[in-house]
Coordinates of C-alpha atoms and ligand atoms in Angstrom, one line a residue:
M61 CA 18.8 25.0 12.1
L62 CA 16.7 22.0 12.8
V63 CA 16.4 20.3 16.2
L64 CA 17.5 17.0 14.6
D65 CA 20.9 18.5 13.4
F66 CA 21.5 20.3 16.7
V67 CA 20.8 17.2 18.7
R68 CA 23.0 14.9 16.6
Y69 CA 25.8 17.1 15.4
H70 CA 26.1 19.6 18.2
Q71 CA 25.1 17.6 21.2
H72 CA 26.3 14.3 19.8
L73 CA 23.1 12.5 21.0
T74 CA 22.9 10.0 18.2
G75 CA 20.0 8.0 19.6
T76 CA 17.7 10.2 17.5
K77 CA 17.8 8.7 14.0
I78 CA 17.6 10.3 10.6
G79 CA 15.3 8.3 8.3
C80 CA 13.4 10.3 5.7
R81 CA 13.9 14.0 6.9
E82 CA 10.3 14.5 5.6
G83 CA 8.2 13.8 8.7
D84 CA 7.1 10.4 7.4
C85 CA 9.1 7.8 9.3
G86 CA 9.2 9.0 13.0
A87 CA 12.8 7.8 13.5
C88 CA 13.7 11.3 14.7
T89 CA 10.8 11.7 17.2
V90 CA 11.6 13.8 20.3
L91 CA 9.4 15.1 23.1
I92 CA 8.9 18.9 23.5
G93 CA 7.8 20.0 27.0
E94 CA 6.5 23.5 27.5
L95 CA 4.5 25.5 30.0
I96 CA 0.9 26.0 28.9
D97 CA -1.2 28.0 31.3
N98 CA 1.7 27.6 33.7
Q99 CA 1.5 23.8 33.6
L100 CA 4.0 21.5 32.0
R101 CA 2.8 19.7 28.9
Y102 CA 4.7 17.3 26.6
R103 CA 4.0 16.5 23.0
T104 CA 5.9 14.6 20.4
A105 CA 7.5 16.2 17.3
T106 CA 9.5 15.1 14.3
S107 CA 12.9 16.8 15.0
C108 CA 13.7 16.7 11.3
L109 CA 11.1 19.4 10.6
T110 CA 11.3 21.4 13.8
P111 CA 13.3 24.6 13.6
I112 CA 15.3 25.1 16.7
G113 CA 13.8 28.6 17.2
N114 CA 10.4 27.0 17.8
V115 CA 11.7 25.2 20.9
H116 CA 13.1 28.3 22.6
G117 CA 12.3 28.1 26.4
K118 CA 11.1 24.5 26.1
H119 CA 12.3 21.1 27.3
V120 CA 13.5 19.0 24.4
V121 CA 13.8 15.4 25.3
T122 CA 15.7 12.9 23.2
I123 CA 15.8 9.1 23.7
E124 CA 18.9 9.6 25.9
G125 CA 16.8 11.8 28.1
I126 CA 14.4 9.1 29.2
N127 CA 17.0 6.5 30.1
I128 CA 16.7 5.3 33.6
P129 CA 20.1 4.4 35.3
K130 CA 21.0 0.7 35.2
Q131 CA 17.6 -0.5 33.9
L132 CA 15.3 -0.2 30.9
N133 CA 12.4 2.2 31.2
L134 CA 8.9 0.7 31.0
M135 CA 8.5 1.4 27.2
Q136 CA 11.9 -0.1 26.4
H137 CA 11.2 -3.1 28.6
A138 CA 7.9 -3.6 26.8
M139 CA 9.5 -3.4 23.4
Q140 CA 12.2 -5.9 24.5
Q141 CA 9.7 -8.4 26.1
E142 CA 7.6 -8.4 23.0
N143 CA 10.5 -8.8 20.6
A144 CA 9.4 -5.5 19.0
T145 CA 12.8 -4.5 17.8
Q146 CA 15.1 -6.0 15.2
C147 CA 17.7 -3.7 13.5
G148 CA 16.7 -1.1 16.1
F149 CA 16.8 1.9 13.8
C150 CA 13.1 2.8 14.3
T151 CA 13.0 1.8 18.0
P152 CA 14.0 5.2 19.6
G153 CA 11.2 6.8 17.7
F154 CA 8.6 4.3 18.8
V155 CA 9.8 4.6 22.4
M156 CA 9.6 8.4 22.3
S157 CA 6.1 8.3 20.9
L158 CA 5.0 5.8 23.7
A159 CA 6.7 8.2 26.2
G160 CA 4.5 11.0 24.8
F161 CA 1.5 8.8 25.4
C162 CA 2.6 8.1 29.0
L163 CA 3.1 11.8 29.7
S164 CA -0.2 12.8 28.2
D165 CA -3.7 13.0 29.7
T166 CA -5.0 10.7 26.9
T167 CA -7.3 7.9 28.1
P168 CA -5.0 4.9 28.6
T169 CA -6.6 2.5 26.1
S170 CA -4.6 0.2 23.8
E171 CA -6.3 1.9 20.9
N172 CA -4.8 5.3 22.1
A173 CA -1.4 3.8 22.8
I174 CA -1.4 2.4 19.2
A175 CA -2.6 5.7 17.9
S176 CA 0.3 7.5 19.6
I177 CA 2.7 5.5 17.3
D178 CA 0.8 6.5 14.1
G179 CA 3.8 8.5 12.9
N180 CA 6.4 5.7 13.3
I181 CA 7.2 3.1 10.7
C182 CA 9.3 0.0 11.1
R183 CA 10.8 -1.8 8.1
C184 CA 11.8 -5.1 9.7
T185 CA 10.2 -6.2 12.9
G186 CA 6.5 -6.3 12.0
Y187 CA 3.8 -4.3 13.7
K188 CA 2.1 -6.9 15.7
S189 CA 4.9 -7.2 18.3
I190 CA 5.1 -3.4 18.5
E191 CA 1.3 -3.2 19.0
R192 CA 1.7 -5.7 21.8
A193 CA 4.3 -3.5 23.4
A194 CA 2.0 -0.5 23.1
H195 CA -0.7 -2.6 24.8
T196 CA 1.6 -3.4 27.7
V197 CA 2.3 0.3 28.1
A198 CA -1.4 1.1 28.0
I199 CA -2.1 -1.4 30.8
A200 CA 0.6 0.1 32.9
K201 CA -0.9 3.6 32.4
Q202 CA -4.3 2.3 33.4
S203 CA -3.1 1.6 36.9
N204 CA -2.9 5.3 37.5
A205 CA -5.3 6.0 40.4
G206 CA -5.6 9.7 39.6
I207 CA -2.1 11.3 40.2
A208 CA -0.6 13.8 37.7
A209 CA 0.6 12.0 34.5
I210 CA 4.2 13.2 35.0
D211 CA 4.4 12.0 38.7
F212 CA 2.9 8.7 37.7
A213 CA 5.3 8.3 34.8
I214 CA 8.2 8.8 37.2
Q215 CA 6.8 6.4 39.7
Q216 CA 6.3 3.7 37.0
N217 CA 9.8 4.0 35.5
M218 CA 8.4 5.5 32.3
V219 CA 10.7 8.6 32.7
P220 CA 13.5 9.4 35.0
A221 CA 13.1 11.3 38.3
Y222 CA 14.6 14.6 36.9
F223 CA 11.3 15.3 35.1
K224 CA 10.0 16.4 38.5
D225 CA 12.1 19.5 38.4
I226 CA 11.5 20.5 34.8
E227 CA 8.4 22.7 35.4
Q228 CA 10.4 24.8 37.9
R229 CA 13.4 25.0 35.6
L230 CA 11.2 26.1 32.6
R231 CA 9.7 28.9 34.8
G232 CA 13.3 30.1 35.5
I233 CA 14.1 30.6 31.8
A234 CA 14.0 34.2 30.7
L235 CA 12.4 34.2 27.3
L236 CA 13.9 36.3 24.6
E237 CA 11.9 38.8 22.7
H238 CA 11.6 37.9 19.1
P239 CA 13.8 40.3 17.0
D240 CA 12.9 39.4 13.5
H241 CA 9.6 41.1 12.7
E242 CA 10.7 42.2 9.3
Q243 CA 12.1 38.9 8.1
P244 CA 10.4 37.8 4.9
I245 CA 9.5 34.1 5.5
F246 CA 6.8 33.4 8.0
L247 CA 7.3 30.1 9.7
G248 CA 4.7 28.1 11.6
G249 CA 5.5 24.5 12.5
G250 CA 7.7 24.0 9.4
T251 CA 6.1 20.8 8.2
D252 CA 5.5 22.2 4.7
L253 CA 8.5 24.5 4.4
Y254 CA 11.2 22.1 5.5
V255 CA 9.9 19.4 3.3
Q256 CA 9.6 21.6 0.2
K257 CA 12.7 23.8 0.6
H258 CA 14.9 22.0 3.0
D259 CA 18.2 23.2 1.7
D260 CA 17.2 26.8 1.3
M261 CA 15.4 27.1 4.6
V262 CA 18.4 26.3 6.7
H263 CA 19.9 29.6 5.6
A264 CA 16.7 31.6 5.1
P265 CA 15.8 34.6 7.3
V266 CA 12.6 33.5 9.0
H267 CA 9.9 35.2 11.1
L268 CA 9.0 32.6 13.8
L269 CA 5.3 32.7 14.5
F270 CA 4.9 29.4 16.2
N271 CA 5.3 30.6 19.8
Q272 CA 3.9 34.1 19.6
Q273 CA 1.0 34.7 21.9
H274 CA -0.9 37.0 19.6
V275 CA -1.3 34.3 16.9
N276 CA -2.2 31.5 19.3
G277 CA -5.3 30.2 21.2
I278 CA -8.8 29.1 20.4
T279 CA -11.6 31.2 21.8
Q280 CA -15.4 31.6 21.4
Q281 CA -17.3 34.9 21.2
G282 CA -21.0 34.3 21.0
N283 CA -21.3 31.7 18.3
T284 CA -18.1 32.7 16.6
C285 CA -14.9 30.7 17.0
I286 CA -11.6 32.4 16.7
I287 CA -8.5 30.3 16.0
G288 CA -5.1 31.8 16.3
A289 CA -3.0 31.3 13.1
S290 CA -0.4 29.2 14.9
A291 CA -2.9 26.9 16.7
T292 CA -1.9 23.4 15.7
V293 CA -4.1 20.6 14.4
T294 CA -3.7 19.0 17.9
D295 CA -4.8 22.3 19.5
V296 CA -7.9 22.1 17.4
A297 CA -8.5 18.4 18.3
E298 CA -8.1 19.1 22.0
S299 CA -10.1 22.3 22.2
P300 CA -13.3 21.9 24.3
I301 CA -15.0 24.5 22.1
I302 CA -14.3 22.5 18.9
Q303 CA -15.0 19.2 20.6
K304 CA -18.4 20.4 21.7
H305 CA -19.5 21.6 18.2
F306 CA -17.9 18.9 16.1
P307 CA -19.1 15.6 17.5
R308 CA -17.2 13.5 15.0
L309 CA -14.0 15.4 15.5
S310 CA -11.8 12.5 16.5
Q311 CA -12.8 10.5 13.4
Y312 CA -11.7 13.4 11.2
I313 CA -8.5 14.2 13.0
K314 CA -7.0 10.8 12.7
L315 CA -7.2 11.2 8.9
V316 CA -4.9 14.2 9.1
S317 CA -1.1 13.4 9.0
S318 CA 0.2 11.7 12.2
T319 CA 0.4 12.6 15.9
P320 CA 3.9 14.2 15.8
I321 CA 3.0 16.2 12.7
R322 CA -0.4 17.3 14.0
N323 CA 1.4 18.5 17.2
V324 CA 3.3 21.2 15.2
A325 CA 1.3 21.7 12.0
T326 CA -0.5 25.0 12.2
I327 CA -3.8 26.1 10.7
A328 CA -2.3 29.1 9.0
G329 CA 0.5 26.9 7.5
N330 CA -2.2 24.7 6.0
L331 CA -4.1 27.7 4.5
V332 CA -1.1 29.5 3.1
N333 CA 0.6 26.4 1.7
A334 CA -2.5 26.5 -0.5
S335 CA -2.3 22.8 -1.4
P336 CA -5.5 21.9 -3.4
I337 CA -5.9 19.0 -0.9
G338 CA -5.1 20.7 2.4
D339 CA -7.4 19.0 4.9
M340 CA -7.9 22.0 7.3
T341 CA -8.3 24.3 4.3
I342 CA -11.2 22.1 3.1
W343 CA -12.8 22.1 6.5
F344 CA -12.6 25.9 6.9
L345 CA -13.9 26.5 3.3
A346 CA -17.1 24.6 4.1
L347 CA -17.4 26.6 7.3
N348 CA -17.1 29.8 5.4
A349 CA -14.2 31.0 7.6
T350 CA -12.8 34.5 7.4
V351 CA -9.0 35.1 7.3
H352 CA -7.7 37.9 9.4
L353 CA -4.5 39.4 8.0
A354 CA -2.0 41.7 9.6
S355 CA 1.2 43.4 8.6
A356 CA 4.2 44.3 10.7
K357 CA 3.2 48.0 10.3
G358 CA -0.1 47.2 12.2
Q359 CA -2.5 47.2 9.2
H360 CA -5.3 44.8 9.3
R361 CA -7.8 43.4 6.9
T362 CA -10.1 40.4 6.4
V363 CA -10.7 38.1 3.5
P364 CA -13.3 35.4 3.2
L365 CA -11.3 32.1 2.8
R366 CA -13.5 31.4 -0.3
N367 CA -11.8 34.4 -2.0
F368 CA -8.3 33.8 -0.7
Y369 CA -7.2 31.5 -3.5
K370 CA -6.7 33.2 -6.8
G371 CA -4.9 30.4 -8.8
Y372 CA -2.5 27.6 -8.1
K373 CA -0.6 28.7 -5.0
M374 CA -1.6 32.3 -5.6
L375 CA -3.2 34.1 -2.7
D376 CA -5.0 37.3 -1.9
K377 CA -2.2 38.2 0.5
H378 CA 0.8 40.5 0.2
A379 CA 4.2 39.1 0.9
K380 CA 4.5 41.1 4.2
E381 CA 1.0 40.2 5.4
F382 CA 0.7 37.3 7.9
I383 CA -2.4 35.5 9.1
Q384 CA -3.2 36.5 12.6
Q385 CA -6.3 34.4 13.1
I386 CA -9.3 32.8 11.4
S387 CA -12.9 33.1 12.5
F388 CA -16.1 31.1 11.6
E389 CA -19.6 30.5 12.9
L390 CA -19.7 27.3 15.0
P391 CA -22.1 24.6 13.8
S392 CA -24.9 24.0 16.4
G393 CA -28.6 23.1 16.5
N394 CA -29.7 22.2 13.0
K395 CA -26.4 23.2 11.4
H396 CA -24.2 20.2 10.8
F397 CA -20.6 19.7 9.6
H398 CA -19.1 16.6 8.0
F399 CA -15.7 15.8 6.5
E400 CA -14.6 13.0 4.2
K401 CA -11.2 12.1 2.8
V402 CA -10.0 9.3 0.5
C403 CA -6.3 8.5 0.2
K404 CA -4.3 5.7 -1.3
R405 CA -3.8 4.4 2.3
T406 CA -6.1 5.4 5.2
H407 CA -3.6 6.9 7.5
L408 CA -0.6 9.2 7.1
D409 CA -1.4 10.0 3.5
I410 CA -2.5 13.1 1.7
A411 CA -5.9 13.0 0.0
S412 CA -6.7 11.9 -3.5
V413 CA -10.0 13.8 -3.0
N414 CA -11.4 15.3 0.2
S415 CA -14.6 17.2 0.9
A416 CA -16.5 18.9 3.7
I417 CA -20.0 20.1 4.0
C418 CA -21.9 22.5 6.3
L419 CA -25.6 21.8 6.1
T420 CA -28.4 23.7 7.9
I421 CA -31.5 21.4 7.8
N422 CA -35.0 22.1 9.0
N423 CA -37.0 18.8 9.0
E424 CA -36.2 17.4 5.5
A425 CA -35.5 20.9 4.0
I426 CA -32.0 22.3 3.4
V427 CA -32.0 25.9 4.7
D428 CA -28.4 26.5 3.8
A429 CA -25.5 24.4 2.3
S430 CA -21.8 24.9 1.9
I431 CA -19.7 22.3 0.2
S432 CA -15.9 22.3 -0.4
A433 CA -13.7 19.8 -2.2
G434 CA -10.0 19.3 -2.6
G435 CA -8.0 17.4 -5.3
V436 CA -10.4 18.4 -8.0
G437 CA -8.8 21.6 -9.3
P438 CA -5.7 23.8 -9.0
I439 CA -7.0 25.3 -5.7
P440 CA -8.9 24.1 -2.7
M441 CA -12.5 24.7 -3.9
H442 CA -15.7 26.0 -2.5
L443 CA -18.4 24.5 -4.7
A444 CA -20.5 27.7 -5.0
K445 CA -23.0 26.5 -7.6
T446 CA -23.6 23.2 -5.9
S447 CA -24.1 24.9 -2.5
T448 CA -26.6 27.4 -4.0
F449 CA -28.5 24.6 -5.8
L450 CA -29.0 22.7 -2.5
A451 CA -30.3 25.7 -0.5
G452 CA -34.1 25.5 -0.2
K453 CA -34.4 21.9 -1.5
I454 CA -36.1 19.0 0.2
I455 CA -33.5 16.2 0.6
S456 CA -34.0 13.3 -1.7
N457 CA -31.9 10.9 -3.7
D458 CA -32.8 12.9 -6.8
V459 CA -31.7 16.2 -5.3
I460 CA -28.4 14.6 -4.3
K461 CA -27.9 13.2 -7.8
Q462 CA -28.5 16.7 -9.3
A463 CA -26.1 18.3 -6.8
I464 CA -23.4 15.8 -7.9
A465 CA -24.0 16.6 -11.5
I466 CA -23.7 20.3 -10.8
A467 CA -20.5 19.7 -8.8
Q468 CA -19.0 18.0 -11.8
T469 CA -19.4 21.2 -13.8
E470 CA -17.5 23.2 -11.2
V471 CA -14.4 21.0 -10.9
S472 CA -11.4 20.3 -13.2
P473 CA -9.4 17.5 -11.8
I474 CA -6.3 16.2 -13.5
G475 CA -4.9 12.7 -13.5
D476 CA -1.8 12.2 -11.4
V477 CA -0.2 9.6 -9.0
R478 CA -3.3 9.9 -6.8
G479 CA -5.7 8.8 -9.5
S480 CA -7.1 9.6 -13.0
E481 CA -9.4 12.4 -13.7
A482 CA -12.4 10.0 -14.0
Y483 CA -11.5 8.4 -10.7
K484 CA -11.4 11.8 -8.9
R485 CA -14.7 12.8 -10.4
L486 CA -16.2 9.5 -9.3
L487 CA -14.7 10.1 -5.8
L488 CA -16.2 13.6 -5.5
G489 CA -19.7 12.2 -6.3
Q490 CA -19.2 9.4 -3.7
L491 CA -18.0 11.8 -1.0
I492 CA -21.0 14.1 -1.6
K493 CA -23.3 11.0 -1.2
A494 CA -21.3 10.1 1.9
H495 CA -22.0 13.5 3.5
F496 CA -25.7 13.0 3.1
I497 CA -25.6 9.3 4.2
Q498 CA -23.7 10.3 7.4
L499 CA -25.7 13.5 8.2
V500 CA -29.2 12.7 7.2
K501 CA -29.2 8.9 6.8
V502 CA -30.4 8.9 3.2
E503 CA -29.9 5.6 1.5
Ligands
FAD763 C1 4.5 13.7 7.0 C2 3.5 14.8 6.7 C3 2.2 14.5 6.6 C4 1.2 15.5 6.2 N1 -0.1 15.1 6.1 C5 -1.0 16.1 5.9 C6 -2.4 15.7 5.8 O1 -2.8 14.6 6.0 N2 -3.2 16.7 5.5 C7 -2.8 18.0 5.3 O2 -3.7 18.9 5.1 N3 -1.5 18.4 5.4 C8 -0.6 17.4 5.6 N4 0.7 17.7 5.7 C9 1.1 19.1 5.4 C10 1.4 20.1 6.6 O3 1.5 19.3 7.8 C11 0.2 21.0 6.8 O4 -0.1 21.7 5.6 C12 0.4 22.0 7.9 O5 -0.8 22.5 8.4 C13 1.4 23.1 7.6 O6 1.5 23.9 8.7 P1 3.0 24.4 9.3 O7 2.8 25.3 10.4 O8 3.9 23.2 9.5 O9 3.5 25.2 8.0 P2 4.9 25.9 7.6 O10 5.7 24.8 6.9 O11 5.4 26.5 8.8 O12 4.4 27.0 6.6 C14 3.7 26.7 5.4 C15 3.4 27.9 4.6 O13 2.6 28.8 5.4 C16 3.2 30.1 5.6 N5 2.8 30.5 7.0 C17 2.8 29.8 8.1 N6 2.2 30.5 9.1 C18 1.8 31.7 8.5 C19 1.1 32.8 9.0 N7 0.6 32.9 10.3 N8 0.8 33.8 8.1 C20 1.2 33.8 6.8 N9 1.9 32.7 6.3 C21 2.2 31.7 7.2 C22 4.7 29.8 5.5 O14 5.5 30.9 5.1 C23 4.7 28.7 4.3 O15 4.5 29.4 3.1 C24 1.7 16.8 6.0 C25 3.0 17.1 6.2 C26 3.9 16.1 6.5 C27 5.4 16.4 6.6
FES764 S1 13.7 11.5 9.8 FE1 11.8 10.6 9.2 S2 10.3 11.7 10.3 FE2 12.1 12.7 10.7
FES765 S1 13.5 -2.6 13.9 FE1 14.4 -2.3 12.0 S2 13.2 -0.7 11.2 FE2 12.2 -1.2 12.9

């Protein structure tokens, strides 16, 4: 069952609201605290898409759990002072997201406080007053003179004093071994499965992969990066290895879903969902990643991600195989990476067309190129002919124009709610130009 239903219908904690049940509105936001490297860490999640098995051994905090006796907590007070609530339906979600910001190690800027509520929508108050409340919370967090975020949050009435004991209490929980290795449905964060098959999933036998050690973590061996299948988009965003090799990482990450979705959305989930516009899939296609598959019987094999997609939602993967990890060579030196995405609205939207490039350049010459594009065919595409054409060329406007013309021969977009065929073809050309403008400053 989902955390949302457990909280509301079993625990009768009705402060957590049900809006969309699709991860879009944030009314159901809760905090999940867990021990990472033996230290307590909190992240937000949309409880409507979080299977209860994924929070085993963790601290689930609803809006009731951050009430402070006989007074408003700091975030509630800020919302009240700024008149940032009207019907109040969205308010618990906003307050939980701001609580997540307070408990995090994020730099306490107004920009980051506002970014923390990127997964919450309000239909009646208007966002300016909510932004002002977020600003007030950021100012309060700025006064931290270096004590641990949780201790400071308690001191400032952001969360109640019992949070002090949680780390110890979590250490005391005996974690259960996972018994369901043979179950047919692999489950990561659930952000695709519970949207697509909500009614079926509640009764489906699932193999929970989210918390399992052997499919988690981000490591580096030489120049190869290895990402565990259940690493989340936030894990990628916060990894020092990835941050070091992808200088524009924060710009790209904010284009992917929202904070509470990124906190649980896994890399393997994105690859196996096989959406033609999956953002992480497009990244890793350009990076020429290798998919490492395993089966419950201990058999292993690898597949280049470029060969993983055989047709619309058809994969080079047997039903009983799961992704254990992916690996790829990190961009460094003269090898550069760039990602672009165009949506109907900039944030919390899926792409009309997205594209990534990995370009090795020596002076003006392209040593090697790898371009991927989404939204222009039935599968997420590696543009093999375009990539081959670019290798060995001296960068010029003419070469870029020729590359775009070749790319057009490789794709087969269809018109849909995200744009006509002609529009998507135009976008692909513009995104290829944008890669070069951003990476090599051509005009
Ligand atoms: C509100 C919202 C916004 C979103 N925005 C974006 C966006 O901007 N960009 C984007 O790319 N996506 C977006 N998504 C889609 C989704 O968040 C991503 O695709 C995410 O990475 C899926 O990961 P998950 O762990 O939640 O997948 P799940 O739902 O757990 O699983 C998805 C599929 O992968 C399979 N699977 C999971 N793990 C494994 C494994 N280790 N081995 C084999 N199979 C596995 C499952 O069986 C299932 O078929 C959004 C979703 C929502 C709800
Ligand atoms: S109910 Fe809307 S995000 Fe969960
Ligand atoms: S106050 Fe009504 S939806 Fe936000």
